[in-house]
């Protein structure tokens, strides 16, 4: 396993990305070599955002040992860092325009003003175009840092105006050791979580520290393996959507209520008091944003289930071709071996193709229950409906 990171603050939480850290440390230390727009890409869970804020901290701090300023940046409280991480389906034009406007402010306390866009892949073309001029001709002391899974997720016009930095995907053992280092969980649980999360650091940490999440994942995959007909497909699809909906509500309900209380308090409305007509538009706008966030959370939850299902049938293919040394779902080995013996490889590959098509369909706002029912009918019958 990789040794625990020993890089100085603010790079201490960046994991297995030594080359990227060297590149950004050198850039932060040499203004003459610094590009004013960066794109950090890598698979989900590879640490894009962690690296982006470490870089922002190094850029803003007046001195390499100015830890107080750097901790403010990491905590997103420094006045010279502006961050955008959307919980909604897309980044809006209004949000992009606000970033551009902010980028023209001179830094108030640090060396640079830094604009971090964590979900740059969630910009449609019109929104991306809002950023183009700011990326092409930023003020001398402004640095943009965009994060996305891959360069292909952004328009060519955006890619041509940034310096790209690709992160490497960590190994299962790397992620397991990081989870142990962060949480103190048992190494066996951390290794299983890292494997099941397919090396996604954030998801691995959730699985390692949430026994309920581990149980739901196991129950869902076992239910998929038990599907034998259309009736089973309908039942399991409904259960998946129900669990994902409950998870989304659990993740957003407390935050939604806190935001509503904060807004009402800010405009001077006591708890339980009716909202005056003049302020209803503000409350409605907040509720609209919360609905969009709930939609995104539900979609992300279902996508995680589909990712788990892909790992399941990927393992079946591995059995069918005699490669069992890198199984993701070792705990289901007997069931997967039996399925691999019962199906020809072509059928398993058809299921994997339909899984990919289902993920694309959900991004186009197809009803989740119908999409999952169609997928599970393919699983049980071997034929695309």
Short mmCIF file of C-alpha atoms in Angstrom, two decimals:
data_model
loop_
_atom_site.label_atom_id
_atom_site.label_comp_id
_atom_site.label_asym_id
_atom_site.label_seq_id
_atom_site.Cartn_x
_atom_site.Cartn_y
_atom_site.Cartn_z
CA UNK A 1 0.00 0.00 0.00
CA UNK A 2 0.98 3.61 -0.52
CA UNK A 3 2.40 5.36 2.53
CA UNK A 4 0.37 8.07 4.24
CA UNK A 5 0.83 11.40 2.48
CA UNK A 6 3.59 13.60 3.90
CA UNK A 7 3.20 16.68 1.68
CA UNK A 8 2.98 19.95 3.62
CA UNK A 9 -0.30 21.73 4.23
CA UNK A 10 -2.50 22.45 2.23
CA UNK A 11 -1.66 19.33 0.17
CA UNK A 12 -1.95 16.83 3.03
CA UNK A 13 -5.45 15.62 2.05
CA UNK A 14 -4.53 15.08 -1.62
CA UNK A 15 -4.08 11.35 -2.08
CA UNK A 16 -1.92 9.42 -4.62
CA UNK A 17 -1.65 12.41 -6.96
CA UNK A 18 2.05 13.22 -6.45
CA UNK A 19 2.68 14.36 -10.02
CA UNK A 20 -0.33 16.69 -10.06
CA UNK A 21 0.68 18.13 -6.66
CA UNK A 22 4.20 18.84 -7.95
CA UNK A 23 2.83 20.60 -11.01
CA UNK A 24 0.49 22.83 -9.02
CA UNK A 25 2.98 23.56 -6.22
CA UNK A 26 5.47 24.72 -8.84
CA UNK A 27 2.82 26.85 -10.55
CA UNK A 28 1.77 28.49 -7.28
CA UNK A 29 5.39 29.30 -6.47
CA UNK A 30 6.27 30.81 -9.87
CA UNK A 31 3.93 33.59 -11.06
CA UNK A 32 5.75 33.74 -14.38
CA UNK A 33 4.79 30.15 -15.19
CA UNK A 34 1.25 30.30 -13.81
CA UNK A 35 -1.64 29.70 -16.20
CA UNK A 36 -4.71 31.75 -15.35
CA UNK A 37 -7.22 29.01 -16.16
CA UNK A 38 -6.93 25.33 -15.21
CA UNK A 39 -9.03 22.23 -15.81
CA UNK A 40 -8.58 19.37 -13.34
CA UNK A 41 -10.04 16.12 -14.68
CA UNK A 42 -10.30 12.64 -13.28
CA UNK A 43 -12.87 9.95 -12.52
CA UNK A 44 -15.47 10.57 -9.80
CA UNK A 45 -13.91 10.20 -6.39
CA UNK A 46 -10.34 10.81 -7.57
CA UNK A 47 -10.01 13.96 -5.49
CA UNK A 48 -10.51 16.72 -8.07
CA UNK A 49 -12.13 19.17 -5.64
CA UNK A 50 -9.66 18.42 -2.84
CA UNK A 51 -6.78 19.22 -5.18
CA UNK A 52 -8.53 22.34 -6.52
CA UNK A 53 -8.92 23.87 -3.06
CA UNK A 54 -5.38 22.93 -2.05
CA UNK A 55 -4.16 24.76 -5.16
CA UNK A 56 -6.42 27.73 -4.38
CA UNK A 57 -5.01 27.87 -0.85
CA UNK A 58 -1.42 27.84 -2.12
CA UNK A 59 -2.23 30.61 -4.61
CA UNK A 60 -3.97 32.89 -2.13
CA UNK A 61 -1.57 32.55 0.83
CA UNK A 62 1.01 35.34 1.00
CA UNK A 63 3.68 32.97 2.29
CA UNK A 64 4.14 29.17 2.01
CA UNK A 65 3.68 28.89 5.78
CA UNK A 66 0.59 31.15 5.99
CA UNK A 67 -1.50 28.29 7.33
CA UNK A 68 -4.27 30.50 8.74
CA UNK A 69 -5.14 31.90 5.30
CA UNK A 70 -4.87 28.48 3.69
CA UNK A 71 -7.25 26.94 6.23
CA UNK A 72 -9.74 29.70 5.44
CA UNK A 73 -9.57 28.75 1.77
CA UNK A 74 -10.01 25.03 2.50
CA UNK A 75 -13.04 25.94 4.65
CA UNK A 76 -14.41 28.11 1.79
CA UNK A 77 -14.47 31.17 4.06
CA UNK A 78 -11.61 33.24 2.61
CA UNK A 79 -12.87 36.37 0.81
CA UNK A 80 -10.64 35.75 -2.21
CA UNK A 81 -11.98 32.30 -3.10
CA UNK A 82 -15.32 31.97 -4.87
CA UNK A 83 -16.64 28.44 -5.24
CA UNK A 84 -19.51 26.98 -7.22
CA UNK A 85 -20.69 23.45 -6.54
CA UNK A 86 -24.19 22.83 -7.77
CA UNK A 87 -26.58 20.33 -6.20
CA UNK A 88 -28.97 20.89 -9.11
CA UNK A 89 -29.08 19.23 -12.51
CA UNK A 90 -27.20 22.06 -14.26
CA UNK A 91 -25.29 25.25 -13.52
CA UNK A 92 -27.49 28.16 -14.55
CA UNK A 93 -26.55 31.15 -16.66
CA UNK A 94 -27.26 33.41 -13.68
CA UNK A 95 -24.74 31.47 -11.58
CA UNK A 96 -22.14 31.67 -14.35
CA UNK A 97 -22.65 35.42 -14.77
CA UNK A 98 -22.23 35.93 -11.03
CA UNK A 99 -18.91 34.06 -11.18
CA UNK A 100 -17.69 36.13 -14.11
CA UNK A 101 -18.62 39.34 -12.31
CA UNK A 102 -16.79 38.16 -9.20
CA UNK A 103 -13.69 37.25 -11.21
CA UNK A 104 -13.10 40.92 -12.07
CA UNK A 105 -12.80 41.95 -8.40
CA UNK A 106 -9.23 42.52 -7.22
CA UNK A 107 -8.10 40.19 -4.40
CA UNK A 108 -8.83 41.75 -1.02
CA UNK A 109 -6.36 39.92 1.21
CA UNK A 110 -4.36 37.30 -0.71
CA UNK A 111 -2.11 37.17 -3.74
CA UNK A 112 -4.86 36.05 -6.14
CA UNK A 113 -8.59 35.84 -6.49
CA UNK A 114 -9.47 32.21 -7.27
CA UNK A 115 -12.71 30.99 -8.87
CA UNK A 116 -13.38 27.26 -8.39
CA UNK A 117 -16.09 25.53 -10.44
CA UNK A 118 -16.43 22.00 -9.05
CA UNK A 119 -19.05 20.75 -11.53
CA UNK A 120 -17.96 22.36 -14.79
CA UNK A 121 -19.42 19.40 -16.70
CA UNK A 122 -22.92 20.55 -15.64
CA UNK A 123 -22.85 23.60 -17.89
CA UNK A 124 -24.91 23.58 -21.07
CA UNK A 125 -23.48 25.35 -24.12
CA UNK A 126 -25.16 28.71 -23.44
CA UNK A 127 -23.78 28.75 -19.91
CA UNK A 128 -20.28 27.77 -21.06
CA UNK A 129 -20.29 30.66 -23.49
CA UNK A 130 -20.77 33.08 -20.58
CA UNK A 131 -17.37 32.01 -19.23
CA UNK A 132 -15.42 32.16 -22.48
CA UNK A 133 -14.20 35.76 -22.44
CA UNK A 134 -13.39 35.63 -18.71
CA UNK A 135 -11.29 32.50 -19.29
CA UNK A 136 -9.58 33.96 -22.34
CA UNK A 137 -8.71 37.33 -20.83
CA UNK A 138 -8.88 37.06 -17.03
CA UNK A 139 -7.63 39.91 -14.85
CA UNK A 140 -3.95 39.61 -14.02
CA UNK A 141 -4.55 38.38 -10.46
CA UNK A 142 -7.50 36.05 -11.05
CA UNK A 143 -7.13 32.28 -11.51
CA UNK A 144 -9.94 29.98 -12.66
CA UNK A 145 -9.96 26.29 -11.62
CA UNK A 146 -12.55 24.08 -13.32
CA UNK A 147 -13.20 20.45 -12.33
CA UNK A 148 -14.82 17.78 -14.51
CA UNK A 149 -14.60 14.01 -15.07
CA UNK A 150 -12.93 14.45 -18.47
CA UNK A 151 -11.99 17.08 -21.03
CA UNK A 152 -14.71 15.71 -23.31
CA UNK A 153 -17.34 16.94 -20.83
CA UNK A 154 -16.55 20.55 -21.75
CA UNK A 155 -16.87 22.47 -25.02
CA UNK A 156 -13.76 22.63 -27.23
CA UNK A 157 -13.84 26.42 -26.87
CA UNK A 158 -13.50 26.03 -23.09
CA UNK A 159 -10.79 23.36 -23.36
CA UNK A 160 -8.71 25.59 -25.64
CA UNK A 161 -8.56 28.30 -22.95
CA UNK A 162 -7.40 26.21 -20.00
CA UNK A 163 -4.39 24.19 -18.98
CA UNK A 164 -5.52 20.61 -18.35
CA UNK A 165 -4.31 18.37 -15.56
CA UNK A 166 -5.46 14.75 -15.55
CA UNK A 167 -5.55 12.88 -12.23
CA UNK A 168 -4.77 9.20 -12.00
CA UNK A 169 -7.30 6.76 -10.61
CA UNK A 170 -6.23 5.39 -7.21
CA UNK A 171 -5.92 1.67 -6.57
CA UNK A 172 -8.28 -0.16 -4.19
CA UNK A 173 -5.49 -0.51 -1.61
CA UNK A 174 -4.74 3.23 -1.82
CA UNK A 175 -8.38 4.12 -1.14
CA UNK A 176 -8.67 1.55 1.66
CA UNK A 177 -5.62 2.94 3.45
CA UNK A 178 -6.93 6.49 3.08
CA UNK A 179 -10.29 5.49 4.59
CA UNK A 180 -8.53 3.82 7.53
CA UNK A 181 -6.37 6.93 7.98
CA UNK A 182 -9.41 9.24 7.91
CA UNK A 183 -11.93 7.25 9.91
CA UNK A 184 -10.13 4.54 11.85
CA UNK A 185 -12.43 1.79 10.55
CA UNK A 186 -11.22 -1.80 10.30
CA UNK A 187 -8.97 -2.39 7.28
CA UNK A 188 -11.17 -5.26 6.06
CA UNK A 189 -14.25 -3.01 5.99
CA UNK A 190 -12.25 -0.25 4.31
CA UNK A 191 -10.97 -2.63 1.62
CA UNK A 192 -14.46 -3.95 0.93
CA UNK A 193 -15.85 -0.40 0.76
CA UNK A 194 -13.10 0.73 -1.60
CA UNK A 195 -13.72 -2.28 -3.83
CA UNK A 196 -17.51 -1.87 -3.85
CA UNK A 197 -17.17 1.88 -4.49
CA UNK A 198 -14.86 1.09 -7.42
CA UNK A 199 -12.19 3.37 -5.92
CA UNK A 200 -14.50 6.39 -5.57
CA UNK A 201 -13.08 7.93 -2.38
CA UNK A 202 -16.23 9.72 -1.19
CA UNK A 203 -18.50 6.74 -1.78
CA UNK A 204 -15.97 4.37 -0.20
CA UNK A 205 -15.91 6.51 2.94
CA UNK A 206 -19.70 6.48 3.13
CA UNK A 207 -19.87 2.70 2.73
CA UNK A 208 -17.11 2.16 5.29
CA UNK A 209 -18.78 4.31 7.94
CA UNK A 210 -22.47 3.58 7.26
CA UNK A 211 -23.54 0.02 7.94
CA UNK A 212 -27.01 0.81 6.58
CA UNK A 213 -25.57 1.90 3.23
CA UNK A 214 -23.58 -1.35 3.01
CA UNK A 215 -26.69 -3.38 3.81
CA UNK A 216 -28.83 -1.55 1.22
CA UNK A 217 -26.23 -2.14 -1.46
CA UNK A 218 -26.03 -5.84 -0.68
CA UNK A 219 -29.83 -6.24 -0.55
CA UNK A 220 -30.28 -4.42 -3.86
CA UNK A 221 -27.76 -6.53 -5.74
CA UNK A 222 -29.12 -9.77 -4.30
CA UNK A 223 -32.63 -8.67 -5.33
CA UNK A 224 -31.40 -8.05 -8.89
CA UNK A 225 -29.90 -11.54 -9.00
CA UNK A 226 -33.25 -13.02 -7.89
CA UNK A 227 -35.28 -11.40 -10.69
CA UNK A 228 -36.95 -14.19 -12.66
CA UNK A 229 -39.79 -12.54 -14.54
CA UNK A 230 -41.62 -9.32 -15.38
CA UNK A 231 -43.37 -9.26 -12.01
CA UNK A 232 -40.03 -9.44 -10.19
CA UNK A 233 -38.62 -6.75 -12.47
CA UNK A 234 -41.46 -4.37 -11.65
CA UNK A 235 -41.18 -5.06 -7.91
CA UNK A 236 -37.40 -4.63 -7.73
CA UNK A 237 -37.45 -1.49 -9.92
CA UNK A 238 -40.03 0.07 -7.61
CA UNK A 239 -37.99 -0.85 -4.55
CA UNK A 240 -34.81 0.67 -6.01
CA UNK A 241 -36.57 3.95 -6.76
CA UNK A 242 -38.20 3.97 -3.30
CA UNK A 243 -34.86 3.44 -1.52
CA UNK A 244 -33.16 6.08 -3.67
CA UNK A 245 -36.02 8.52 -2.96
CA UNK A 246 -35.80 7.91 0.79
CA UNK A 247 -32.02 8.38 0.70
CA UNK A 248 -32.41 11.63 -1.26
CA UNK A 249 -34.97 12.92 1.23
CA UNK A 250 -32.76 11.99 4.17
CA UNK A 251 -29.82 13.83 2.61
CA UNK A 252 -31.75 16.99 1.74
CA UNK A 253 -34.62 17.37 4.26
CA UNK A 254 -32.58 18.72 7.18
CA UNK A 255 -30.66 21.10 4.91
CA UNK A 256 -33.87 22.30 3.23
CA UNK A 257 -35.50 23.13 6.56
CA UNK A 258 -32.38 24.92 7.83
CA UNK A 259 -32.26 27.02 4.65
CA UNK A 260 -35.91 27.96 4.97
CA UNK A 261 -35.52 28.96 8.63
CA UNK A 262 -32.43 31.00 7.77
CA UNK A 263 -34.22 32.85 4.97
CA UNK A 264 -37.25 33.65 7.12
CA UNK A 265 -35.04 34.81 9.97
CA UNK A 266 -33.01 37.01 7.59
CA UNK A 267 -36.15 38.81 6.34
CA UNK A 268 -37.56 39.18 9.83
CA UNK A 269 -40.35 36.59 9.84
CA UNK A 270 -40.87 34.78 13.14
CA UNK A 271 -41.32 30.99 13.22
CA UNK A 272 -44.94 30.10 12.51
CA UNK A 273 -45.75 33.53 11.12
CA UNK A 274 -47.38 33.73 7.68
CA UNK A 275 -45.14 34.83 4.82
CA UNK A 276 -46.23 38.27 3.54
CA UNK A 277 -47.13 38.44 -0.18
CA UNK A 278 -44.14 40.71 -0.87
CA UNK A 279 -41.72 37.98 0.27
CA UNK A 280 -43.40 34.93 -1.23
CA UNK A 281 -41.34 35.16 -4.40
CA UNK A 282 -38.12 34.73 -2.39
CA UNK A 283 -39.51 31.70 -0.56
CA UNK A 284 -40.78 30.23 -3.84
CA UNK A 285 -37.35 30.69 -5.44
CA UNK A 286 -35.71 28.85 -2.53
CA UNK A 287 -38.24 26.01 -2.75
CA UNK A 288 -37.65 25.76 -6.50
CA UNK A 289 -33.89 25.43 -5.94
CA UNK A 290 -34.54 22.77 -3.30
CA UNK A 291 -36.75 20.78 -5.68
CA UNK A 292 -34.00 20.87 -8.30
CA UNK A 293 -31.49 19.70 -5.73
CA UNK A 294 -33.81 16.84 -4.72
CA UNK A 295 -34.11 15.82 -8.38
CA UNK A 296 -30.34 15.77 -8.71
CA UNK A 297 -29.95 13.82 -5.48
CA UNK A 298 -32.50 11.20 -6.59
CA UNK A 299 -30.88 10.89 -10.01
CA UNK A 300 -27.44 10.51 -8.43
CA UNK A 301 -28.79 7.85 -6.07
CA UNK A 302 -30.24 5.79 -8.91
CA UNK A 303 -27.05 6.25 -10.91
CA UNK A 304 -25.08 4.78 -7.99
CA UNK A 305 -27.36 1.72 -8.06
CA UNK A 306 -26.74 1.37 -11.81
CA UNK A 307 -23.00 1.67 -11.18
CA UNK A 308 -23.27 -1.16 -8.64
CA UNK A 309 -25.24 -3.24 -11.14
CA UNK A 310 -22.57 -2.66 -13.77
CA UNK A 311 -19.98 -3.98 -11.32
CA UNK A 312 -22.17 -7.06 -10.79
CA UNK A 313 -22.41 -7.99 -14.47
CA UNK A 314 -18.83 -6.96 -15.09
CA UNK A 315 -17.91 -9.65 -12.54
CA UNK A 316 -20.09 -12.17 -14.40
CA UNK A 317 -18.11 -11.46 -17.57
CA UNK A 318 -14.87 -11.92 -15.65
CA UNK A 319 -16.09 -15.36 -14.51
CA UNK A 320 -17.07 -16.24 -18.07
CA UNK A 321 -13.58 -15.44 -19.34
CA UNK A 322 -11.79 -17.10 -16.43
CA UNK A 323 -10.54 -13.91 -14.75
CA UNK A 324 -11.59 -13.98 -11.11
CA UNK A 325 -8.58 -12.23 -9.56
CA UNK A 326 -10.07 -8.71 -9.69
CA UNK A 327 -13.71 -9.26 -8.73
CA UNK A 328 -15.52 -6.26 -7.26
CA UNK A 329 -18.29 -8.24 -5.56
CA UNK A 330 -16.32 -11.15 -4.09
CA UNK A 331 -18.98 -11.68 -1.43
CA UNK A 332 -21.41 -12.78 -4.17
CA UNK A 333 -18.90 -15.10 -5.84
CA UNK A 334 -21.03 -18.27 -5.74
CA UNK A 335 -24.11 -16.56 -7.18
CA UNK A 336 -22.06 -14.84 -9.89
CA UNK A 337 -20.30 -18.06 -10.85
CA UNK A 338 -23.65 -19.83 -11.21
CA UNK A 339 -25.00 -17.02 -13.40
CA UNK A 340 -21.84 -17.04 -15.53
CA UNK A 341 -22.31 -20.75 -16.15
CA UNK A 342 -25.99 -20.35 -17.04
CA UNK A 343 -25.59 -17.48 -19.52
CA UNK A 344 -23.49 -17.08 -22.66
CA UNK A 345 -21.09 -14.10 -22.55
CA UNK A 346 -23.04 -12.35 -25.32
CA UNK A 347 -26.10 -12.11 -23.07
CA UNK A 348 -24.08 -10.58 -20.24
CA UNK A 349 -22.60 -8.03 -22.63
CA UNK A 350 -26.11 -7.16 -23.83
CA UNK A 351 -27.12 -6.44 -20.22
CA UNK A 352 -24.07 -4.20 -19.76
CA UNK A 353 -24.95 -2.34 -22.96
CA UNK A 354 -28.50 -1.80 -21.73
CA UNK A 355 -27.18 -0.59 -18.38
CA UNK A 356 -25.18 2.10 -20.17
CA UNK A 357 -28.24 3.04 -22.25
CA UNK A 358 -30.36 3.27 -19.08
CA UNK A 359 -27.90 5.71 -17.50
CA UNK A 360 -28.06 7.87 -20.62
CA UNK A 361 -31.86 7.70 -20.64
CA UNK A 362 -32.04 8.90 -17.03
CA UNK A 363 -29.87 11.89 -17.95
CA UNK A 364 -32.55 12.71 -20.56
CA UNK A 365 -35.19 12.72 -17.80
CA UNK A 366 -36.82 9.38 -18.63
CA UNK A 367 -39.03 8.21 -15.74
CA UNK A 368 -36.68 6.26 -13.42
CA UNK A 369 -39.14 3.45 -12.61
CA UNK A 370 -39.88 2.75 -16.29
CA UNK A 371 -36.19 2.83 -17.20
CA UNK A 372 -35.32 0.38 -14.42
CA UNK A 373 -38.22 -1.93 -15.27
CA UNK A 374 -37.02 -2.07 -18.89
CA UNK A 375 -33.48 -2.80 -17.72
CA UNK A 376 -34.53 -5.59 -15.36
CA UNK A 377 -36.72 -7.23 -18.00
CA UNK A 378 -33.56 -7.37 -20.13
CA UNK A 379 -31.70 -8.96 -17.23
CA UNK A 380 -34.28 -11.68 -16.73
CA UNK A 381 -35.11 -12.40 -20.36
CA UNK A 382 -31.87 -11.68 -22.19
CA UNK A 383 -33.85 -9.59 -24.69
CA UNK A 384 -34.21 -5.82 -24.92
CA UNK A 385 -37.89 -4.84 -24.55
#
